[in-house]
Amino acid sequence: MSDLLRAPAEIKYAEELDWLESVDDAPKPFAWRLSPKMIRLFVLGSEPSDGLDREIPQKWFGDRSIVERAVVTLASDRGLLLIGDPGTGKSWLAELLAAAISRNSTLVVQGTAGTTEDHIKYSWNVSMVIAKGQSRESMIPSPIMTAMEGGAIGRFEELTRSTSDVQDALISILSEKYISVPELDSDNIVFAKPGFSIIATANSRDRGVNDLSSALKRRFNFVRIPVVTNRKSESEIVRFRTEELLRRHQIELDVPPTLLDVLLQSFADLRAAAASAGSDDEKLESALSTAEQIGVLEDAILHSNFFGDRALTAGTLAASLVGSLTRREPEDLAIINKYLHGVVEPRSKDEGGAWPEFLEGGRNAIASMS
Amino acid sequence: MSGVVTRSAAGPSVEGSFTALRTQLQDAAATFAEGPDALGEILLGIVDDVDRAVREPLEIFPVCHHSPASALAMARRLREKQPKVVYLELCEDMAPLLTELRNCTLPVAVQAFAAEIEGFPAEWAPLSVVAPITEASAEYQAIAYALETPGVELVLVDRSSDHVFQWEPRDTAAPEAPADPDAPPVEEEAALHGDAVGVEIGDLRPRFAQLEEHLLRHGRVRHWSEWWHQYVELPLGDKDSDYATYRQVMLLIGSLFRRLAPGDARRVQVDEDRERYMWTRMREHLAATGTDPADCLYVCGAFHAASRVDEFGVDGTDGFAISPPGGTKWQYGLIPSSHAAIEAQFGLAAGSVSIAATVWQKNLKRNGVAPYRLVGQGAAKKTAAAAKKAVAKKTAQIPAQAPAPAPDDAADKLTGFLQRPPVIDRLDEAELLGWSVDIVRAARRNGYLASTADAIAVFETSILLAGMRDRARPTPYDFQDAAVTCIEKDAVPGRRDVRRLVEIMMGGDRVGKVGYDALPPLARNVHDRLAPLGLKLEQRGVQRALMDIAGRPELAACSDVLWMLRYLMPHGAARPIMGERRLGERSIQESWDLALGTHQRALIELGYEGVSVEQVLEQRLRRAAYGPKATAASVLEGVEDATLYLGSRRLADELGLRALELLAAERTVDGAPEVLRRVRRLLAYYRTSEPTLPGWIESFVKTAYAHYCTLLPTAFTDDDATVRQVAAMLGFLFSMESLALSLGCDRTQLELAVAQSHPEDPSKLALLWAAQLHLGRLTRAALRARCDELLGNPLVLPAYPRYLSGFVQALEPVPGLSDFVVEAVSNAFGRLPDRVLLPWLPTLITTLRADGAELAPLLVREAGRVFPGRLADLDAWIAPWRAGEPAQVPAAARRGKAGGVGLALLAAHPATCDAVADLLGCEGTWADPGAASADGLALVGRHPATAQAVAALLGR
């Protein structure tokens, strides 16, 4: 495909996007490359009833109305803020939307405690300023400014990690849609072209760290991405991401559906246990998110590919689960041990299947760790 | 299928009107399924169903619940056809209640209720069936038409409430509630129906999940209500859609869901039996009255209209035997309902019934149809007046409302409908703007920082969202999504979020009210009797009643009613804020929080039990007293309640005798503390308020005295009987002794019982000692000596706290022991080692708090008497129980007596000590013998043996 470790969505799905663009005859807002309906189709996949000649796979799993609301927001005057728990696919959705709308999802500012206003607006190439003075040439535009100039979608990851004064630099960008450069005497305003908008993501666990000012809140539409609790969609997500991973590592390995079920079931059990736990000591430190499940599976796949006999087994999966979820000793280990003995052991007796091997693998992993 | 063909051939002569559609579907089936097999059969079967229903001489009107389109078509059709008989799919035994709808504000539910059941599993009781009726429903139009038009008969033809349960399988318990873990907690309004079984006309929804999922996915909608709204409601509620199209489309959907509903055979069986039932009833009625089927209208759910049972139709077979109702006695009434309750009961999306109500109002305005309405209904009088005007206008336009000829129903309207593109409703800009402004206003009122800019954004987003979902006009659901997108931020500032605000704005939840005249006699009676309070009790919400009974003696009767209501109704219906009712006491002022309007259903259901609150209360008390769980203590409580709330000596006496009966049969002493408490209270009451004690209480005391004497020895040794229970038995025996003896009991019985008791448990042993003390078989000095002995014996020391617990409990039967208990506790504090005392302290505190709430003050008072009140007195204070002991010799005096012999010896021969000190690494120096501490000296003086032995060794 490409020689990139991880290609951005517009490169990865370039051919699909090209094709969609070629068949898309619906009206497009601004300079969008696809119409809103096609974007929805690109993100959520096609149905036979859509009447397309080829099948478009689903790329983001979640409620359709979320995607619709997100797309519509980008077509309106406001920025889009995707908010949700870690591991719910906010950034992935943002990347897909940016790729579909402007074919560029890399205009990203990463919000951190060290993000400054320069990262959002522009900075200067000091040596050029010394050599030639301040000019448009010696200016380094931020990704957001680049997006404005190109009428593209700019992305701001983890908006709430950056400090409030930095966040507020977005207010004028979102309302006036220009950035003025007072250092320059002429040509000192950078106007946004039609099509420019911002997709920001924020972690709902970070609430209260750097709260958004109400002025900024007004300029964003909030779309909350819920945690996936539905077993079916979760298995779809895990399968989708794993396939992608296998492709990326060029591994030819089969993930048996029974093992996927074992993984999903064990996470569901551990979540139930965490929900009923009384204190933090009785809970795993891990949040047990879908992303974590993918991590466990990835670990197991890589292990069996490089150290095993190129087939994923329940034992490897159990070892990977124990390894990934044990962060504190002995608390986490004790919880997993309790889970293996209290839940997996009776189940392996009752149901059989992959469970006995899973139990064995888990026990061995715990034995080697403690 | 063959039956279908036969009958459709026998129908009117419009044969072949669906031929074109049939051919077309056959072709389609051949194309898509590569052969005219299953798919073709289903598709053609659907057309057959429609064809057959359309040709039926008795006009079938298929409806769907809460469908404004159905209601609209119904109103139109009724005006046109003016049928003489309306058959309605509703439990036939509910018919007499429908006239009472006149006195209600919709939505209300017709309820059939049975508390005492016969022929059903006992755990099903009480049985309750509700059929909610809203204004925007076709059935309401039919009911209103039939009741308001002279000469029109309304016949309910569905199975009776009894049959609803007769046809339930016996192995499952109550009908299960949908268990959705993510479901929000049920709101008060949503629980209005309680746990009744809901019946509804026109339940129309795919019977298997895959079909529904498929429809939702392809319809690009989120839930069933939205699908219905977009694909059926809008096209059918349109101004241009005619009756024939409506009928055929509804039949088509009914048939589709019927044919694509595999699985649950039992459910299908019940549905078919209901159809047989209805058709049998209709044929019976037609035969009995000789009505022409052409003058009738049969209103039923579209699902049942597409029936294929043999009994279907006026000419159907008469093979169905209707089983007689069982012996269960049913009561009927109207209870208030609400949109939220209907949505919760029938699994509809939140807000869908409210949206249906709004759409209904809009359709009426748009299409100029005058709806039928029962005269005298409380709600929406204004709309009623408007409707009248519209009717007048309409009648002016159509001079003679002769029964319209049967429409050319059998003509194929389906092909046109199915081929028509989705109805694109034009954008109603004014309406959407209105919504946008209103939602921003509502959001601001609820704490959101929403502004005009948000209204603009909501407006714009609604249109964009609708566009994305292939509709030009945003539906309320699109608008809701848009409002959530633009206004909802990371947190909800107030009680309601934007989604809920939109629901409220779109009509909100409407809660019905049952009018005074439609209430059961009991509820009317309650309202009448509370009239002196001058409150509007039928209104929802909490109202404060302030009663100055001393100033207005007539309010005493209200107070009686309120106390009874508090006893009978759920918490919150009547709550006393000030004033209480206890035996022998009456408040002169009371204040109450009343919410009878909110709890109207509970009041109405109370009405099923009797005609007055007194009767219901008496029944309940009697039922509890004779129930399987009754104990002597619980029946004594009933006696108290009967006296308190009913003032009924007759009932109190009856229940008292029952308590006596139960007590004699009891073999455990579990209830002893409660019995003691209640009998004491009742005795005190009767002694002060009655000239003589009632006969039952005398017998009760006599019997209980003998009963507890008999049980005492076993209770002392029985591990299951707690100290508190034994203490209560002794309490009863000691405190009722004089009364019991005066009634002829024998004291030796008690003495024997105590003598026979040999407890092993320390706390019970202490209790026994206290009893012996009370009976004079043990002196105080002996008891004290025993306690000292316990404290002196290191082996029993750890058990000492348990003795103390026993003594504390003994205060109940022997209150005179309090000074001794204080002494024992003080001794324990003084002498018990910390390792025993400290772990026991929490136990003492919890015991005192839980069991001895009334004992603790006694102890505290006694301790206050014994211990000095001021700090200064403490120095000179000597505990009363030690007053007799010889005074302790001061330490200094003791010290003086000892000689300095040992010390001198040590000073003279320091080598040993120095060697030991060196060995131990101690670098001490010798102090002056004169200044040496006297303590060591005293010690040597007291134990001279060692020194003497050393002296002998040293040869001195």
mmCIF file of N, CA, C and O in Angstrom, chain B residues 278-307:
data_model
loop_
_atom_site.group_PDB
_atom_site.id
_atom_site.type_symbol
_atom_site.label_atom_id
_atom_site.label_comp_id
_atom_site.label_asym_id
_atom_site.label_seq_id
_atom_site.Cartn_x
_atom_site.Cartn_y
_atom_site.Cartn_z
ATOM 1 N N MET B 278 -63.647 -11.866 18.601
ATOM 2 C CA MET B 278 -64.292 -10.623 18.148
ATOM 3 C C MET B 278 -65.319 -10.901 17.075
ATOM 4 O O MET B 278 -66.431 -10.384 17.110
ATOM 5 N N TRP B 279 -64.944 -11.714 16.104
ATOM 6 C CA TRP B 279 -65.893 -11.983 15.006
ATOM 7 C C TRP B 279 -67.105 -12.744 15.512
ATOM 8 O O TRP B 279 -68.228 -12.489 15.100
ATOM 9 N N THR B 280 -66.877 -13.672 16.458
ATOM 10 C CA THR B 280 -68.010 -14.403 17.018
ATOM 11 C C THR B 280 -68.963 -13.439 17.712
ATOM 12 O O THR B 280 -70.182 -13.478 17.519
ATOM 13 N N ARG B 281 -68.407 -12.547 18.504
ATOM 14 C CA ARG B 281 -69.227 -11.558 19.220
ATOM 15 C C ARG B 281 -70.001 -10.670 18.227
ATOM 16 O O ARG B 281 -71.175 -10.364 18.434
ATOM 17 N N MET B 282 -69.316 -10.270 17.161
ATOM 18 C CA MET B 282 -69.977 -9.371 16.208
ATOM 19 C C MET B 282 -71.126 -10.090 15.519
ATOM 20 O O MET B 282 -72.204 -9.526 15.339
ATOM 21 N N ARG B 283 -70.882 -11.334 15.149
ATOM 22 C CA ARG B 283 -71.961 -12.075 14.465
ATOM 23 C C ARG B 283 -73.129 -12.287 15.406
ATOM 24 O O ARG B 283 -74.280 -12.156 15.021
ATOM 25 N N GLU B 284 -72.800 -12.552 16.678
ATOM 26 C CA GLU B 284 -73.868 -12.709 17.673
ATOM 27 C C GLU B 284 -74.702 -11.438 17.757
ATOM 28 O O GLU B 284 -75.938 -11.480 17.778
ATOM 29 N N HIS B 285 -73.996 -10.305 17.798
ATOM 30 C CA HIS B 285 -74.707 -9.036 17.925
ATOM 31 C C HIS B 285 -75.556 -8.745 16.698
ATOM 32 O O HIS B 285 -76.713 -8.329 16.796
ATOM 33 N N LEU B 286 -74.974 -9.015 15.527
ATOM 34 C CA LEU B 286 -75.718 -8.769 14.280
ATOM 35 C C LEU B 286 -76.981 -9.637 14.246
ATOM 36 O O LEU B 286 -78.075 -9.162 13.899
ATOM 37 N N ALA B 287 -76.813 -10.890 14.649
ATOM 38 C CA ALA B 287 -77.952 -11.810 14.621
ATOM 39 C C ALA B 287 -79.006 -11.364 15.620
ATOM 40 O O ALA B 287 -80.212 -11.399 15.338
ATOM 41 N N ALA B 288 -78.557 -10.927 16.793
ATOM 42 C CA ALA B 288 -79.515 -10.577 17.847
ATOM 43 C C ALA B 288 -80.295 -9.314 17.497
ATOM 44 O O ALA B 288 -81.485 -9.204 17.786
ATOM 45 N N THR B 289 -79.623 -8.339 16.904
ATOM 46 C CA THR B 289 -80.294 -7.062 16.654
ATOM 47 C C THR B 289 -80.805 -6.956 15.227
ATOM 48 O O THR B 289 -81.598 -6.065 14.921
ATOM 49 N N GLY B 290 -80.348 -7.809 14.383
ATOM 50 C CA GLY B 290 -80.798 -7.772 12.992
ATOM 51 C C GLY B 290 -80.278 -6.558 12.232
ATOM 52 O O GLY B 290 -80.881 -6.096 11.261
ATOM 53 N N THR B 291 -79.154 -6.030 12.697
ATOM 54 C CA THR B 291 -78.587 -4.849 12.026
ATOM 55 C C THR B 291 -77.981 -5.264 10.686
ATOM 56 O O THR B 291 -77.448 -6.362 10.549
ATOM 57 N N ASP B 292 -78.086 -4.338 9.759
ATOM 58 C CA ASP B 292 -77.469 -4.582 8.455
ATOM 59 C C ASP B 292 -75.965 -4.348 8.587
ATOM 60 O O ASP B 292 -75.550 -3.278 9.052
ATOM 61 N N PRO B 293 -75.136 -5.311 8.210
ATOM 62 C CA PRO B 293 -73.676 -5.122 8.345
ATOM 63 C C PRO B 293 -73.196 -3.843 7.668
ATOM 64 O O PRO B 293 -72.186 -3.261 8.075
ATOM 65 N N ALA B 294 -73.917 -3.380 6.658
ATOM 66 C CA ALA B 294 -73.475 -2.179 5.954
ATOM 67 C C ALA B 294 -73.564 -0.942 6.837
ATOM 68 O O ALA B 294 -72.923 0.075 6.564
ATOM 69 N N ASP B 295 -74.374 -1.016 7.892
ATOM 70 C CA ASP B 295 -74.519 0.137 8.777
ATOM 71 C C ASP B 295 -73.522 0.105 9.925
ATOM 72 O O ASP B 295 -73.632 0.887 10.862
ATOM 73 N N CYS B 296 -72.617 -0.841 9.867
ATOM 74 C CA CYS B 296 -71.709 -1.007 11.008
ATOM 75 C C CYS B 296 -70.282 -0.651 10.613
ATOM 76 O O CYS B 296 -69.932 -0.625 9.430
ATOM 77 N N LEU B 297 -69.504 -0.401 11.633
ATOM 78 C CA LEU B 297 -68.079 -0.144 11.420
ATOM 79 C C LEU B 297 -67.316 -0.926 12.488
ATOM 80 O O LEU B 297 -67.666 -0.872 13.665
ATOM 81 N N TYR B 298 -66.324 -1.659 12.048
ATOM 82 C CA TYR B 298 -65.536 -2.470 12.982
ATOM 83 C C TYR B 298 -64.154 -1.841 13.106
ATOM 84 O O TYR B 298 -63.391 -1.814 12.155
ATOM 85 N N VAL B 299 -63.867 -1.310 14.281
ATOM 86 C CA VAL B 299 -62.586 -0.626 14.496
ATOM 87 C C VAL B 299 -61.627 -1.589 15.196
ATOM 88 O O VAL B 299 -61.900 -2.020 16.310
ATOM 89 N N CYS B 300 -60.559 -1.923 14.519
ATOM 90 C CA CYS B 300 -59.600 -2.814 15.169
ATOM 91 C C CYS B 300 -58.195 -2.490 14.687
ATOM 92 O O CYS B 300 -58.014 -1.747 13.718
ATOM 93 N N GLY B 301 -57.222 -3.036 15.362
ATOM 94 C CA GLY B 301 -55.844 -2.823 14.966
ATOM 95 C C GLY B 301 -55.597 -3.393 13.576
ATOM 96 O O GLY B 301 -56.196 -4.398 13.201
ATOM 97 N N ALA B 302 -54.720 -2.737 12.821
ATOM 98 C CA ALA B 302 -54.467 -3.186 11.455
ATOM 99 C C ALA B 302 -53.974 -4.628 11.441
ATOM 100 O O ALA B 302 -54.237 -5.388 10.521
ATOM 101 N N PHE B 303 -53.300 -4.998 12.510
ATOM 102 C CA PHE B 303 -52.774 -6.355 12.615
ATOM 103 C C PHE B 303 -53.915 -7.382 12.571
ATOM 104 O O PHE B 303 -53.827 -8.404 11.919
ATOM 105 N N HIS B 304 -55.008 -7.056 13.275
ATOM 106 C CA HIS B 304 -56.143 -7.976 13.326
ATOM 107 C C HIS B 304 -57.024 -7.865 12.092
ATOM 108 O O HIS B 304 -57.780 -8.781 11.782
ATOM 109 N N ALA B 305 -56.934 -6.730 11.415
ATOM 110 C CA ALA B 305 -57.765 -6.554 10.234
ATOM 111 C C ALA B 305 -57.310 -7.506 9.127
ATOM 112 O O ALA B 305 -58.101 -7.917 8.284
ATOM 113 N N ALA B 306 -56.021 -7.840 9.148
ATOM 114 C CA ALA B 306 -55.506 -8.723 8.098
ATOM 115 C C ALA B 306 -55.547 -10.168 8.555
ATOM 116 O O ALA B 306 -54.668 -10.959 8.252
ATOM 117 N N SER B 307 -56.569 -10.509 9.292
ATOM 118 C CA SER B 307 -56.642 -11.844 9.877
ATOM 119 C C SER B 307 -56.961 -12.908 8.830
ATOM 120 O O SER B 307 -57.610 -12.645 7.829
#
